[in-house]
Coordinates of C-alpha atoms and ligand atoms in Angstrom, one line a residue:
X1 CA -0.4 0.0 0.0
X2 CA 1.4 3.7 -0.4
X3 CA 0.7 7.1 0.9
X4 CA -0.7 9.7 -1.1
X5 CA -0.7 13.8 0.4
X6 CA -2.5 16.5 -2.2
X7 CA -2.7 20.0 -0.9
X8 CA -4.2 23.2 -3.4
X9 CA -5.0 26.6 -1.0
X10 CA -2.6 29.1 0.2
X11 CA -0.4 28.1 2.4
X12 CA 3.1 26.7 1.6
X13 CA 2.1 23.6 -0.3
X14 CA 5.5 22.2 0.0
X15 CA 5.8 21.9 3.9
X16 CA 2.1 20.8 4.3
X17 CA 2.8 17.6 2.3
X18 CA 5.4 17.1 4.1
X19 CA 4.5 17.2 7.1
X20 CA 1.4 14.8 5.7
X21 CA 3.7 12.5 3.7
X22 CA 4.9 12.0 8.0
X23 CA 1.8 10.8 8.6
X24 CA 1.6 7.9 5.7
X25 CA 4.7 6.8 6.3
X26 CA 3.5 3.6 8.0
X27 CA 2.0 3.3 5.0
X28 CA 4.8 2.3 2.7
X29 CA 8.8 3.6 2.8
X30 CA 11.0 2.2 0.2
X31 CA 10.4 6.2 -1.9
X32 CA 8.8 9.1 -2.2
X33 CA 8.5 12.1 -3.4
X34 CA 6.6 15.3 -4.3
X35 CA 4.9 17.1 -7.2
X36 CA 4.5 21.5 -6.7
X37 CA 3.4 23.6 -9.4
X38 CA 5.1 27.1 -9.7
X39 CA 4.5 30.0 -12.3
X40 CA 3.1 26.9 -15.2
X41 CA 6.5 25.1 -14.4
X42 CA 5.9 21.3 -12.2
X43 CA 8.9 20.5 -10.1
X44 CA 9.0 16.7 -9.8
X45 CA 11.6 16.0 -6.4
X46 CA 12.0 12.4 -5.4
X47 CA 14.4 10.1 -3.4
X48 CA 14.4 6.3 -2.2
X49 CA 14.4 5.6 1.5
X50 CA 11.7 7.3 3.5
X51 CA 10.3 11.6 4.4
X52 CA 14.2 12.3 6.2
X53 CA 15.8 11.4 2.9
X54 CA 13.3 13.4 1.0
X55 CA 13.8 16.1 3.4
X56 CA 17.6 16.1 3.2
X57 CA 17.6 16.6 -0.6
X58 CA 15.2 18.9 -0.2
X59 CA 17.2 21.2 2.3
X60 CA 20.0 21.8 -0.2
X61 CA 17.9 21.5 -3.1
X62 CA 18.6 25.0 -5.8
X63 CA 15.0 25.5 -6.8
X64 CA 13.8 24.9 -2.5
X65 CA 13.3 28.9 -3.1
X66 CA 10.8 28.5 -5.9
X67 CA 9.1 25.7 -4.1
X68 CA 8.0 26.9 -1.2
X69 CA 5.8 30.0 -3.8
X70 CA 4.1 26.3 -4.0
X71 CA 0.4 26.4 -3.5
X72 CA -0.4 23.2 -5.5
X73 CA 1.5 19.5 -5.2
X74 CA 1.0 16.2 -4.6
X75 CA 2.7 13.9 -2.2
X76 CA 3.8 10.5 -2.2
X77 CA 5.4 7.3 0.3
X78 CA 5.5 4.5 -1.7
X79 CA 5.8 0.4 -1.2
X80 CA 6.6 -0.9 -4.3
X81 CA 4.7 -3.2 -6.6
X82 CA 5.6 -2.7 -10.1
X83 CA 9.5 -2.2 -10.6
X84 CA 12.3 -1.8 -7.9
X85 CA 13.3 0.7 -5.1
X86 CA 14.1 3.1 -8.0
X87 CA 14.8 7.4 -7.9
X88 CA 13.1 6.4 -11.5
X89 CA 9.8 4.5 -9.9
X90 CA 9.2 6.6 -7.2
X91 CA 6.1 8.5 -7.8
X92 CA 5.4 11.4 -8.6
X93 CA 5.7 9.7 -12.0
X94 CA 4.9 12.1 -15.4
X95 CA 4.4 12.3 -18.5
X96 CA 7.0 12.1 -21.2
X97 CA 6.5 15.8 -21.8
X98 CA 6.5 16.1 -18.5
X99 CA 3.2 18.4 -18.3
X100 CA 1.1 16.3 -16.1
X101 CA 2.3 14.5 -13.1
X102 CA 0.3 11.9 -11.0
X103 CA 0.6 10.1 -7.6
X104 CA -0.9 6.3 -7.7
X105 CA -1.9 4.0 -4.6
X106 CA -3.8 0.2 -6.6
X107 CA -2.5 -1.8 -9.3
X108 CA -3.6 -1.7 -12.5
X109 CA -3.6 -5.6 -14.2
X110 CA -3.8 -4.2 -18.0
X111 CA -0.5 -1.6 -17.4
X112 CA 1.7 -3.8 -20.2
X113 CA -1.0 -3.8 -23.1
X114 CA -1.6 0.2 -22.8
X115 CA 2.1 0.7 -22.2
X116 CA 2.2 -1.3 -25.4
X117 CA -0.6 1.2 -27.5
X118 CA 1.6 4.2 -26.7
X119 CA 5.0 2.8 -27.3
X120 CA 2.9 1.9 -30.8
X121 CA 2.7 5.9 -30.8
X122 CA 5.8 6.5 -30.0
X123 CA 5.7 7.3 -26.5
X124 CA 9.0 7.2 -24.1
X125 CA 8.8 4.9 -20.4
X126 CA 11.8 6.1 -18.7
X127 CA 10.4 3.6 -15.2
X128 CA 9.2 0.4 -14.9
X129 CA 5.7 1.6 -13.2
X130 CA 2.0 0.9 -14.2
X131 CA 1.6 4.8 -12.9
X132 CA 3.4 6.0 -15.8
X133 CA 1.1 4.5 -18.2
X134 CA -1.3 5.8 -17.4
X135 CA -0.3 9.9 -17.1
X136 CA 0.5 9.0 -20.6
X137 CA -2.3 7.8 -21.5
X138 CA -3.9 11.1 -19.8
X139 CA -1.9 13.4 -22.2
X140 CA -3.1 11.1 -25.3
X141 CA -6.7 12.0 -24.6
X142 CA -6.0 15.6 -23.9
X143 CA -7.5 18.3 -25.9
X144 CA -7.9 21.2 -23.9
X145 CA -9.8 19.6 -20.9
X146 CA -7.9 18.1 -18.2
X147 CA -11.1 16.2 -16.5
X148 CA -12.6 15.1 -19.9
X149 CA -9.1 13.5 -20.3
X150 CA -8.6 11.6 -16.8
X151 CA -12.0 10.2 -17.2
X152 CA -11.5 9.0 -21.0
X153 CA -7.6 7.7 -19.4
X154 CA -9.9 5.8 -16.4
X155 CA -12.3 3.7 -18.7
X156 CA -8.9 2.0 -20.1
X157 CA -8.1 1.1 -16.5
X158 CA -8.7 -2.6 -15.4
X159 CA -7.8 -2.7 -11.2
X160 CA -7.5 -0.4 -8.6
X161 CA -6.4 3.0 -8.4
X162 CA -6.5 5.5 -6.1
X163 CA -5.0 8.5 -7.7
X164 CA -4.0 12.7 -8.0
X165 CA -2.8 14.2 -10.9
X166 CA -1.3 17.8 -11.7
X167 CA -1.6 19.6 -15.1
X168 CA 0.6 23.0 -15.9
X169 CA -1.7 23.7 -18.1
X170 CA -4.4 23.9 -15.7
X171 CA -3.1 25.0 -12.2
X172 CA -6.2 25.9 -10.4
X173 CA -7.4 22.1 -9.2
X174 CA -6.2 19.1 -8.9
X175 CA -8.3 15.6 -10.4
X176 CA -8.4 13.1 -7.5
X177 CA -10.3 9.6 -8.8
X178 CA -10.9 6.5 -7.0
X179 CA -11.7 2.6 -7.6
X180 CA -10.8 0.0 -5.1
X181 CA -8.3 1.9 -3.4
X182 CA -9.1 4.3 -0.3
X183 CA -9.0 8.3 -0.9
X184 CA -10.6 11.5 1.2
X185 CA -10.9 14.7 0.7
X186 CA -10.2 17.0 3.4
X187 CA -12.1 20.3 3.4
X188 CA -10.4 23.7 4.7
X189 CA -11.7 27.4 4.6
X190 CA -10.1 28.0 1.3
X191 CA -7.7 25.6 0.6
X192 CA -8.5 21.8 0.3
X193 CA -6.6 18.5 1.0
X194 CA -5.7 14.8 -0.2
X195 CA -5.3 11.8 1.4
X196 CA -5.2 8.3 1.7
X197 CA -6.4 8.2 5.2
X198 CA -8.2 9.9 7.4
X199 CA -4.7 10.7 10.1
X200 CA -2.9 12.5 7.6
X201 CA -6.2 14.6 7.3
X202 CA -6.5 15.1 10.9
X203 CA -4.1 17.7 11.8
X204 CA -6.2 20.0 9.1
X205 CA -9.5 19.5 9.8
X206 CA -12.1 17.1 10.9
X207 CA -14.1 17.4 7.4
X208 CA -14.3 15.1 4.8
X209 CA -15.8 13.5 1.9
X210 CA -15.2 9.5 1.1
X211 CA -14.3 9.2 -2.3
X212 CA -15.9 5.9 -3.7
X213 CA -15.4 4.3 -6.6
X214 CA -15.8 5.8 -9.7
X215 CA -16.1 8.6 -8.3
X216 CA -14.0 11.5 -10.3
X217 CA -13.7 14.7 -8.2
X218 CA -11.9 18.6 -9.1
X219 CA -10.3 19.9 -5.9
X220 CA -10.7 23.9 -6.1
X221 CA -9.2 26.3 -2.9
X222 CA -12.5 26.9 -2.7
X223 CA -14.4 24.3 -4.0
X224 CA -15.0 20.7 -4.7
X225 CA -17.2 19.3 -7.4
X226 CA -17.3 15.5 -7.7
X227 CA -19.1 13.6 -10.9
X228 CA -19.8 10.0 -11.6
X229 CA -17.2 8.1 -14.3
X230 CA -20.6 8.8 -16.6
X231 CA -19.7 12.2 -15.5
X232 CA -23.2 13.0 -13.7
X233 CA -22.4 15.1 -11.0
X234 CA -22.5 14.0 -7.6
X235 CA -23.7 15.0 -4.4
X236 CA -21.1 15.8 -1.4
X237 CA -21.2 13.4 0.8
X238 CA -19.4 15.3 4.2
X239 CA -18.2 12.8 6.9
X240 CA -17.1 14.4 10.4
X241 CA -15.2 12.2 12.0
X242 CA -15.5 12.4 15.6
X243 CA -13.4 12.8 18.8
X244 CA -13.2 9.2 19.5
X245 CA -10.4 9.1 16.5
X246 CA -8.2 11.0 19.1
X247 CA -5.4 13.0 17.7
X248 CA -3.4 12.5 20.5
X249 CA -3.0 8.4 19.5
X250 CA -1.8 8.8 16.7
X251 CA 1.4 11.2 18.6
X252 CA 4.1 8.5 19.7
X253 CA 4.3 10.7 23.2
X254 CA 6.6 9.0 25.4
X255 CA 7.0 6.1 23.3
X256 CA 10.0 5.4 21.3
X257 CA 8.0 4.1 18.8
X258 CA 4.2 3.5 17.6
X259 CA 4.2 -0.3 18.1
X260 CA 5.6 0.4 22.4
X261 CA 2.9 2.9 22.7
X262 CA 0.2 0.8 20.7
X263 CA 1.2 -1.9 22.5
X264 CA 0.6 0.0 26.3
X265 CA -2.6 1.1 24.9
X266 CA -4.3 -2.7 24.9
X267 CA -6.2 -2.0 28.2
X268 CA -8.3 1.1 27.0
X269 CA -8.8 -0.8 23.2
X270 CA -9.9 -3.6 24.8
X271 CA -12.0 -1.6 27.1
X272 CA -12.8 0.7 24.2
X273 CA -14.2 -2.3 21.8
X274 CA -16.2 -4.4 24.2
X275 CA -17.8 -0.8 25.7
X276 CA -18.5 0.5 21.4
X277 CA -19.1 -3.2 20.6
X278 CA -22.3 -5.1 22.8
X279 CA -25.4 -2.6 21.6
X280 CA -24.0 -3.1 17.7
X281 CA -23.2 -6.5 17.6
X282 CA -26.6 -7.8 19.5
X283 CA -28.2 -5.7 17.0
X284 CA -26.6 -7.2 14.1
X285 CA -27.1 -10.9 15.8
X286 CA -30.7 -10.5 15.4
X287 CA -30.6 -10.1 12.1
X288 CA -29.0 -12.9 11.2
X289 CA -31.6 -16.0 10.6
X290 CA -31.1 -19.7 10.1
X291 CA -27.0 -19.4 9.8
X292 CA -26.2 -23.2 9.0
X293 CA -22.4 -22.6 8.2
X294 CA -19.3 -20.4 9.3
X295 CA -16.1 -18.9 8.1
X296 CA -13.5 -16.8 9.0
X297 CA -11.3 -15.3 7.1
X298 CA -8.3 -12.4 7.2
X299 CA -4.5 -12.3 6.5
X300 CA -1.8 -12.9 8.2
X301 CA -2.3 -11.7 12.6
X302 CA -6.0 -11.1 11.6
X303 CA -5.7 -14.5 10.3
X304 CA -4.5 -15.4 13.7
X305 CA -7.2 -14.0 15.8
X306 CA -9.9 -15.8 13.6
X307 CA -8.3 -19.0 14.6
X308 CA -8.3 -18.5 18.2
X309 CA -11.9 -17.2 17.5
X310 CA -13.1 -20.4 16.0
X311 CA -12.7 -22.7 19.0
X312 CA -15.8 -19.8 21.4
X313 CA -17.7 -20.1 18.0
X314 CA -17.5 -23.7 18.7
X315 CA -17.9 -22.9 22.0
X316 CA -20.8 -21.4 22.4
X317 CA -23.3 -21.7 18.9
X318 CA -22.5 -24.7 17.9
X319 CA -23.1 -23.5 14.5
X320 CA -20.3 -25.9 12.0
X321 CA -16.9 -23.4 11.8
X322 CA -14.2 -22.9 9.5
X323 CA -11.0 -20.5 9.4
X324 CA -8.8 -20.0 6.5
X325 CA -6.5 -17.8 4.6
X326 CA -8.1 -15.6 3.6
X327 CA -6.1 -15.5 0.2
X328 CA -6.5 -19.3 0.3
X329 CA -9.9 -19.6 1.1
X330 CA -10.7 -19.4 -3.2
X331 CA -9.8 -22.0 -4.6
X332 CA -11.9 -24.3 -2.5
X333 CA -14.8 -26.0 -3.4
X334 CA -17.4 -25.4 -1.2
X335 CA -21.4 -24.8 -1.1
X336 CA -21.8 -21.6 0.0
X337 CA -25.3 -20.0 0.2
X338 CA -27.3 -17.0 2.1
X339 CA -27.3 -18.7 4.8
X340 CA -23.2 -19.1 5.2
X341 CA -22.0 -16.0 7.7
X342 CA -18.8 -15.2 6.4
X343 CA -16.4 -12.8 8.8
X344 CA -14.0 -11.3 6.9
X345 CA -11.2 -9.5 9.5
X346 CA -9.2 -7.1 8.4
X347 CA -7.7 -4.2 10.5
X348 CA -7.2 -1.9 8.0
X349 CA -9.9 -2.6 5.2
X350 CA -8.2 -2.6 2.2
X351 CA -6.2 -5.9 1.8
X352 CA -6.7 -7.0 -1.1
X353 CA -7.0 -10.5 -0.2
X354 CA -9.4 -10.7 1.6
X355 CA -11.4 -7.3 0.1
X356 CA -11.4 -10.3 -3.3
X357 CA -12.8 -13.1 -0.6
X358 CA -15.2 -10.6 0.4
X359 CA -16.3 -10.4 -3.0
X360 CA -16.4 -13.6 -3.7
X361 CA -18.2 -14.6 -1.7
X362 CA -21.1 -11.6 -1.9
X363 CA -21.4 -13.5 -5.2
X364 CA -23.0 -16.1 -3.9
X365 CA -25.7 -14.4 -1.7
X366 CA -23.1 -15.1 1.6
X367 CA -23.8 -12.7 4.3
X368 CA -21.1 -10.8 5.9
X369 CA -19.4 -8.7 8.7
X370 CA -15.9 -7.2 8.8
X371 CA -14.6 -7.0 11.9
X372 CA -12.4 -3.2 11.0
X373 CA -10.4 -0.4 12.2
X374 CA -10.5 1.6 9.8
X375 CA -13.8 3.9 9.2
X376 CA -15.3 3.7 5.6
X377 CA -12.4 1.4 4.4
X378 CA -13.3 -0.7 1.6
X379 CA -14.2 -3.9 3.4
X380 CA -16.0 -1.6 5.6
X381 CA -17.9 -0.8 3.1
X382 CA -18.8 -3.3 1.2
X383 CA -19.1 -5.9 3.7
X384 CA -23.5 -6.6 4.9
X385 CA -22.4 -5.3 8.4
X386 CA -19.7 -3.7 9.6
X387 CA -18.7 -4.0 13.9
X388 CA -15.2 -1.6 14.0
X389 CA -13.3 -2.4 16.8
X390 CA -12.1 1.3 17.3
X391 CA -8.6 1.1 18.8
X392 CA -7.9 3.6 17.2
X393 CA -5.1 4.6 14.3
X394 CA -2.5 1.7 14.2
X395 CA 0.7 2.9 13.4
X396 CA 2.9 0.1 13.9
X397 CA 3.0 -2.2 11.1
X398 CA 3.3 -4.5 12.6
X399 CA -0.2 -5.1 14.0
X400 CA -0.9 -5.0 18.2
X401 CA -3.7 -3.4 19.9
X402 CA -5.9 -3.9 16.7
X403 CA -5.5 -7.8 16.8
X404 CA -6.2 -8.1 20.9
X405 CA -9.4 -5.9 19.7
X406 CA -10.3 -7.9 17.0
X407 CA -10.0 -10.6 19.4
X408 CA -12.5 -8.7 21.5
X409 CA -15.0 -8.4 19.5
X410 CA -15.2 -11.7 17.7
X411 CA -15.5 -13.1 21.7
X412 CA -18.9 -11.2 22.7
X413 CA -20.0 -11.7 18.8
X414 CA -19.8 -15.9 19.2
X415 CA -21.0 -15.3 23.0
X416 CA -24.1 -13.0 21.6
X417 CA -24.8 -15.8 18.8
X418 CA -24.4 -18.6 21.2
X419 CA -26.7 -16.9 24.0
X420 CA -28.8 -15.6 20.2
X421 CA -28.6 -19.3 19.4
X422 CA -29.7 -20.8 22.6
X423 CA -26.8 -22.6 23.3
X424 CA -25.8 -20.8 26.7
X425 CA -27.8 -19.6 29.0
X426 CA -27.9 -15.8 29.7
X427 CA -26.2 -16.6 32.5
X428 CA -23.3 -18.4 31.2
X429 CA -23.4 -14.9 28.8
X430 CA -23.1 -12.6 31.3
X431 CA -20.2 -14.7 33.7
X432 CA -18.3 -14.8 30.1
X433 CA -18.9 -11.4 30.1
X434 CA -17.9 -10.7 33.2
X435 CA -14.6 -12.7 32.3
X436 CA -13.7 -10.1 29.1
X437 CA -14.2 -7.6 32.1
X438 CA -11.9 -8.3 34.2
X439 CA -9.3 -8.5 31.1
X440 CA -7.9 -4.8 31.1
X441 CA -7.1 -4.8 34.8
X442 CA -5.2 -7.8 34.1
X443 CA -3.3 -6.5 30.7
X444 CA -2.0 -3.9 32.7
X445 CA -0.7 -6.1 35.2
X446 CA 1.3 -7.2 32.5
X447 CA 2.6 -4.4 31.3
X448 CA 4.0 -3.7 34.4
X449 CA 6.2 -6.3 34.4
X450 CA 8.7 -6.6 32.1
X451 CA 11.9 -6.7 33.2
X452 CA 12.3 -10.8 32.6
X453 CA 10.3 -10.3 29.5
X454 CA 13.4 -8.1 28.4
X455 CA 16.1 -10.8 30.3
X456 CA 14.4 -13.0 27.7
X457 CA 15.1 -10.5 24.3
X458 CA 18.7 -10.4 25.6
X459 CA 19.3 -14.0 24.6
X460 CA 16.3 -14.3 21.5
X461 CA 18.2 -11.3 19.8
X462 CA 21.5 -13.8 20.1
X463 CA 19.7 -16.3 17.8
X464 CA 19.0 -17.3 14.4
X465 CA 15.9 -19.5 15.3
X466 CA 13.1 -20.1 17.9
X467 CA 10.4 -21.8 18.4
X468 CA 6.6 -20.9 19.7
X469 CA 4.5 -24.0 20.6
X470 CA 0.6 -24.0 21.9
X471 CA -1.9 -26.4 22.2
X472 CA -5.3 -25.7 21.2
X473 CA -6.8 -22.2 21.6
X474 CA -3.1 -20.4 22.4
X475 CA -2.3 -22.1 19.2
X476 CA -2.9 -19.7 17.2
X477 CA -1.0 -17.8 19.5
X478 CA 2.4 -19.2 19.5
X479 CA 1.1 -18.4 15.2
X480 CA 1.1 -15.1 16.2
X481 CA 4.5 -15.0 18.7
X482 CA 6.0 -16.2 15.8
X483 CA 5.6 -13.9 13.4
X484 CA 5.7 -10.8 15.6
X485 CA 9.4 -12.0 16.1
X486 CA 9.5 -12.8 12.3
X487 CA 8.0 -8.9 11.2
X488 CA 10.0 -6.6 13.5
X489 CA 13.6 -8.4 14.5
X490 CA 14.1 -10.2 11.1
X491 CA 14.9 -13.6 13.0
X492 CA 13.5 -17.1 11.6
X493 CA 10.5 -18.1 14.2
X494 CA 8.1 -20.8 13.8
X495 CA 4.7 -21.5 15.6
X496 CA 4.2 -25.2 16.1
X497 CA 1.0 -27.1 17.7
X498 CA 2.8 -28.2 21.0
X499 CA 1.5 -31.5 20.4
X500 CA 2.4 -32.1 17.1
X501 CA 6.8 -32.0 17.5
X502 CA 7.4 -34.7 18.5
X503 CA 6.1 -35.9 14.7
X504 CA 9.5 -34.0 13.2
X505 CA 10.1 -30.9 14.5
X506 CA 11.4 -31.0 17.5
X507 CA 14.6 -32.8 15.1
X508 CA 16.0 -29.0 15.4
X509 CA 15.8 -29.3 18.8
X510 CA 19.7 -28.2 20.1
X511 CA 21.1 -26.3 22.7
X512 CA 21.2 -23.7 20.0
X513 CA 17.8 -22.7 19.3
X514 CA 15.0 -21.4 21.9
X515 CA 11.6 -23.1 22.5
X516 CA 8.9 -20.8 24.0
X517 CA 6.2 -23.3 25.1
X518 CA 3.1 -21.5 26.0
X519 CA 1.2 -23.6 29.3
X520 CA -2.0 -22.5 30.4
X521 CA -4.0 -24.0 32.9
X522 CA -7.7 -25.9 31.4
X523 CA -7.4 -28.8 29.7
X524 CA -3.8 -28.6 27.9
X525 CA -2.0 -28.3 30.9
X526 CA -1.1 -31.8 31.9
X527 CA -0.2 -32.6 28.3
X528 CA 1.9 -29.9 27.7
X529 CA 3.8 -30.6 30.9
X530 CA 4.9 -34.1 29.7
X531 CA 5.9 -31.9 26.1
X532 CA 8.0 -29.8 28.3
X533 CA 10.1 -32.7 29.7
X534 CA 10.1 -34.3 25.8
X535 CA 11.8 -30.7 25.5
X536 CA 13.8 -30.4 28.1
X537 CA 15.8 -33.6 27.7
X538 CA 16.9 -32.1 24.5
X539 CA 19.2 -29.5 26.1
X540 CA 17.4 -26.6 24.4
X541 CA 16.6 -23.2 25.5
X542 CA 13.0 -23.7 27.5
X543 CA 10.8 -20.5 28.0
X544 CA 7.4 -21.1 29.4
X545 CA 4.8 -18.6 29.2
X546 CA 2.6 -19.3 32.2
X547 CA -0.9 -18.5 34.1
X548 CA 0.8 -21.2 37.0
X549 CA 4.6 -20.9 37.8
X550 CA 3.3 -23.3 41.1
X551 CA 5.1 -26.9 39.6
X552 CA 8.0 -28.5 40.5
X553 CA 9.0 -28.5 36.4
X554 CA 8.8 -24.7 36.1
X555 CA 12.3 -24.8 38.8
X556 CA 13.8 -26.0 37.0
X557 CA 13.1 -23.9 33.7
X558 CA 15.5 -20.9 32.5
X559 CA 13.4 -18.5 31.9
X560 CA 9.5 -18.1 33.0
X561 CA 6.9 -15.4 31.9
X562 CA 4.3 -15.6 34.6
X563 CA 0.9 -14.2 33.1
X564 CA -1.8 -13.7 35.2
X565 CA -5.2 -15.8 35.5
X566 CA -8.0 -16.0 33.6
X567 CA -10.8 -18.6 32.5
X568 CA -9.0 -20.7 29.1
X569 CA -10.8 -19.6 26.4
X570 CA -9.5 -16.1 27.1
X571 CA -6.3 -16.8 27.6
X572 CA -4.9 -15.8 24.4
X573 CA -5.8 -12.6 25.1
X574 CA -3.8 -12.1 27.3
X575 CA -0.8 -14.4 26.5
X576 CA -0.8 -12.4 23.5
X577 CA 0.9 -9.3 25.4
X578 CA 4.4 -11.0 26.4
X579 CA 5.0 -12.4 23.3
X580 CA 3.9 -8.5 21.5
X581 CA 6.8 -7.2 23.8
X582 CA 8.9 -10.2 23.1
X583 CA 9.3 -9.4 19.6
X584 CA 9.5 -5.1 20.3
X585 CA 12.2 -5.6 23.0
X586 CA 14.2 -7.8 20.9
X587 CA 13.8 -5.7 18.0
X588 CA 14.8 -2.6 19.5
X589 CA 18.3 -4.1 20.8
X590 CA 19.2 -5.3 17.8
X591 CA 18.4 -1.5 16.6
X592 CA 15.4 -1.9 14.0
X593 CA 13.1 -0.1 13.1
X594 CA 10.1 -1.6 14.6
X595 CA 7.9 0.7 13.1
X596 CA 8.9 0.0 9.3
X597 CA 10.3 -3.0 9.2
X598 CA 12.5 -3.4 5.8
X599 CA 9.9 -4.9 2.9
X600 CA 6.2 -4.9 5.2
X601 CA 3.5 -2.6 4.7
X602 CA 0.7 -1.3 7.1
X603 CA -1.6 -2.8 4.6
X604 CA -1.0 -5.3 1.6
X605 CA -3.5 -3.8 -1.4
X606 CA -2.3 -6.1 -4.0
X607 CA -3.3 -9.6 -4.2
Ligands
AGP701 C1 0.7 -7.7 11.1 O1 1.7 -7.6 12.2 C2 1.3 -7.8 9.8 N1 1.6 -6.9 10.0 C3 0.2 -8.9 8.7 O2 0.0 -9.6 8.6 C4 -1.6 -8.3 8.7 O3 -2.3 -8.4 9.9 C5 -1.8 -8.6 7.4 O4 -1.6 -7.9 6.5 C6 -3.9 -8.2 7.3 O5 -3.2 -7.0 7.6 P1 -5.3 -6.6 7.8 O6 -5.4 -6.7 9.0 O7 -4.9 -5.0 7.7 O8 -6.2 -7.0 6.5

C-alpha cells in the first residue's frame, strides 16, 4: 500500500505535503516524492528511502526557494509493486512531455497492454511502473480539458487506483479518482486536501469526503466537484470525524516507537472495543437467521485472530465453522449460500486478499460481517455488516492493539450468537462477559512487569531461530508470537502445535534454538507439561509462558514469563501481550526500526 497527500490553497504546499507524508509513512517507505506547480511549471523531487531522506535532499535543492512558493502539489510514499525501489520508479510520475504529474496507489492489471499501444505511438517511458502508463494515457487523451482526458483514461484501466493528477496547463485544480483503493478529501477554509487516510488529514480538518468507486473529483481552493465516471454530478457526502479518532492517539508521546505505544494502549483499547461493540453486535445478530455454516477469513495476524475465535464459536454456538487464510479460500470447492455467514477480519479494511475473498462470497449471496478498524474502508463498506474495533489508528506495521481488539470483538460476537441460538444461557453469557471485563486490568499487570521479558529478548536477539509452541486455543497465539518476532527482528521463528512437535519439528531442537511454550491452566496443561519434559530432555533453551507457576517443573526452566490467570478461553488475549513485548524488545535491541520493518507495509493492497 502507498500513501498519497495533496494540497491546494494559499499556504506553503511543500511544508503541508511533507507533514502529510510523515503521517502516511507507515503505509509504505521504500521511496517518496513530491510534485509542485509554480508559475505553470511542474517541479518533481523524489528519493528512495523515507521522508527524512527526501527532506534532506530538498534542503540542498537549488529550487527550494521556488518550491516554497507553491500553493498546489502532490506527495507520495511508495511500497514497491511494479518495478524496483529506484528514484525513477518513485512517485510522482510524469508524462514524457513533463506536462502532467500523477501519484497512484493500486495496481493496473492491464498496464503492459496499454504501454505497448503507447509505445507503438512513439511514447517513451523512464520507469517500470504502471503509474507512468496512466499519466501518458492522460496526455494521449488531452485536448485542453483535463477532466475529460482523465475520464477517458480511466475507462481503459483495469485494476485498482487512487490517483491525484496535476497539469501545468491547468493550475487551479487537482484531479482525483478512486477505484478499490482508499482516497479521502479533506475540506479546509480556502484550501482543500487529499490523502489516503483520515490520520494524515486530521491535523488540518475533521470534515472529509470518502471518495467512492468510480468517483472523479476536482479539488479547487474554494470548491470541490465530484462526478461519477459517466460524468453525472454527485452530491458531496461530507463526514465529520468524531473526536473518538483522537489525534493524540496518533502521536508517539513518550514512546520511542508507535509499536510500544500501541502495545501499552491495549488495556484501554480492549475496554473501548467491548464498550463500543456490545450494542452494535446485538443489533447485527438479531438480523442473522438460519446460519448453517460460518467461515472466518483474514490474513496474517488477522487470520490468527480468526483462528482463536473459531474455538469460541464452536464452544458457544454449535454452528459448523471453519477459519481460512483469505488468499487460499477462493480455491476451495465449497457450498456457499445465503445461509453462510462469512466473517472477515481486517485492521486496514484494504487488504486485497481479504477484499477479494469478500467479493467472491458476495457472488454466492453469503452474509458477511467485517471486523475492521478503519472507518469507511473498502471491506467495511462492502460487507453486509461491519463491527468497528475502534482501537484508534494503528501506525506500527506489526499489528498489536488491533489484534487484541479483534479478539475482543470476536468474543462478543460469538457469545451473542450463542445466546441468540440458545446454545448458552443468559447466566453463562453474563459470566463470560464478566471475565472479559477483567482482562484490561490483567493486561495492565503484564505491562507493568516487563524486566523478565527484556532478559529473554537479550537472549533471543543472538539467536537465528526460535520455536513457539501452543495447544488448542493458544496454538494460534504461538503462530502470532512467531510472526511478531519475524516481522520486526528478522529472526526466523516458527509457531507449532505443541502436540505436533514430536512428529518432526523436534529434530530441530538442540541448545542453540530457544523453545517458548505456552503453558495455560486448563484442558491442555498436563499434556503440555509432558511436552516440556520431552523438550528439556534435548538440552533446549526452554522459555515458559504460564499462568500457573506452582509446579516443580517450572523451577527447572531457564526463563518463565508469568501472566495473570483468566479462564482458558480468554487466555489468548493475555498470552499474546508478552509475545508482542518480546518481539519489540528483541528488535529494538537489534536497533531495528520496528515501526517500519523492511519489505513490509501496513496494509497489503495487492494480491
Ligand atoms: C501483522 O503484524 C502484519 N503486519 C500482517 O500480518 C497483517 O496482519 C495482515 O497483512 C492483515 O492486515 P489487515 O488486518 O489490515 O487486513
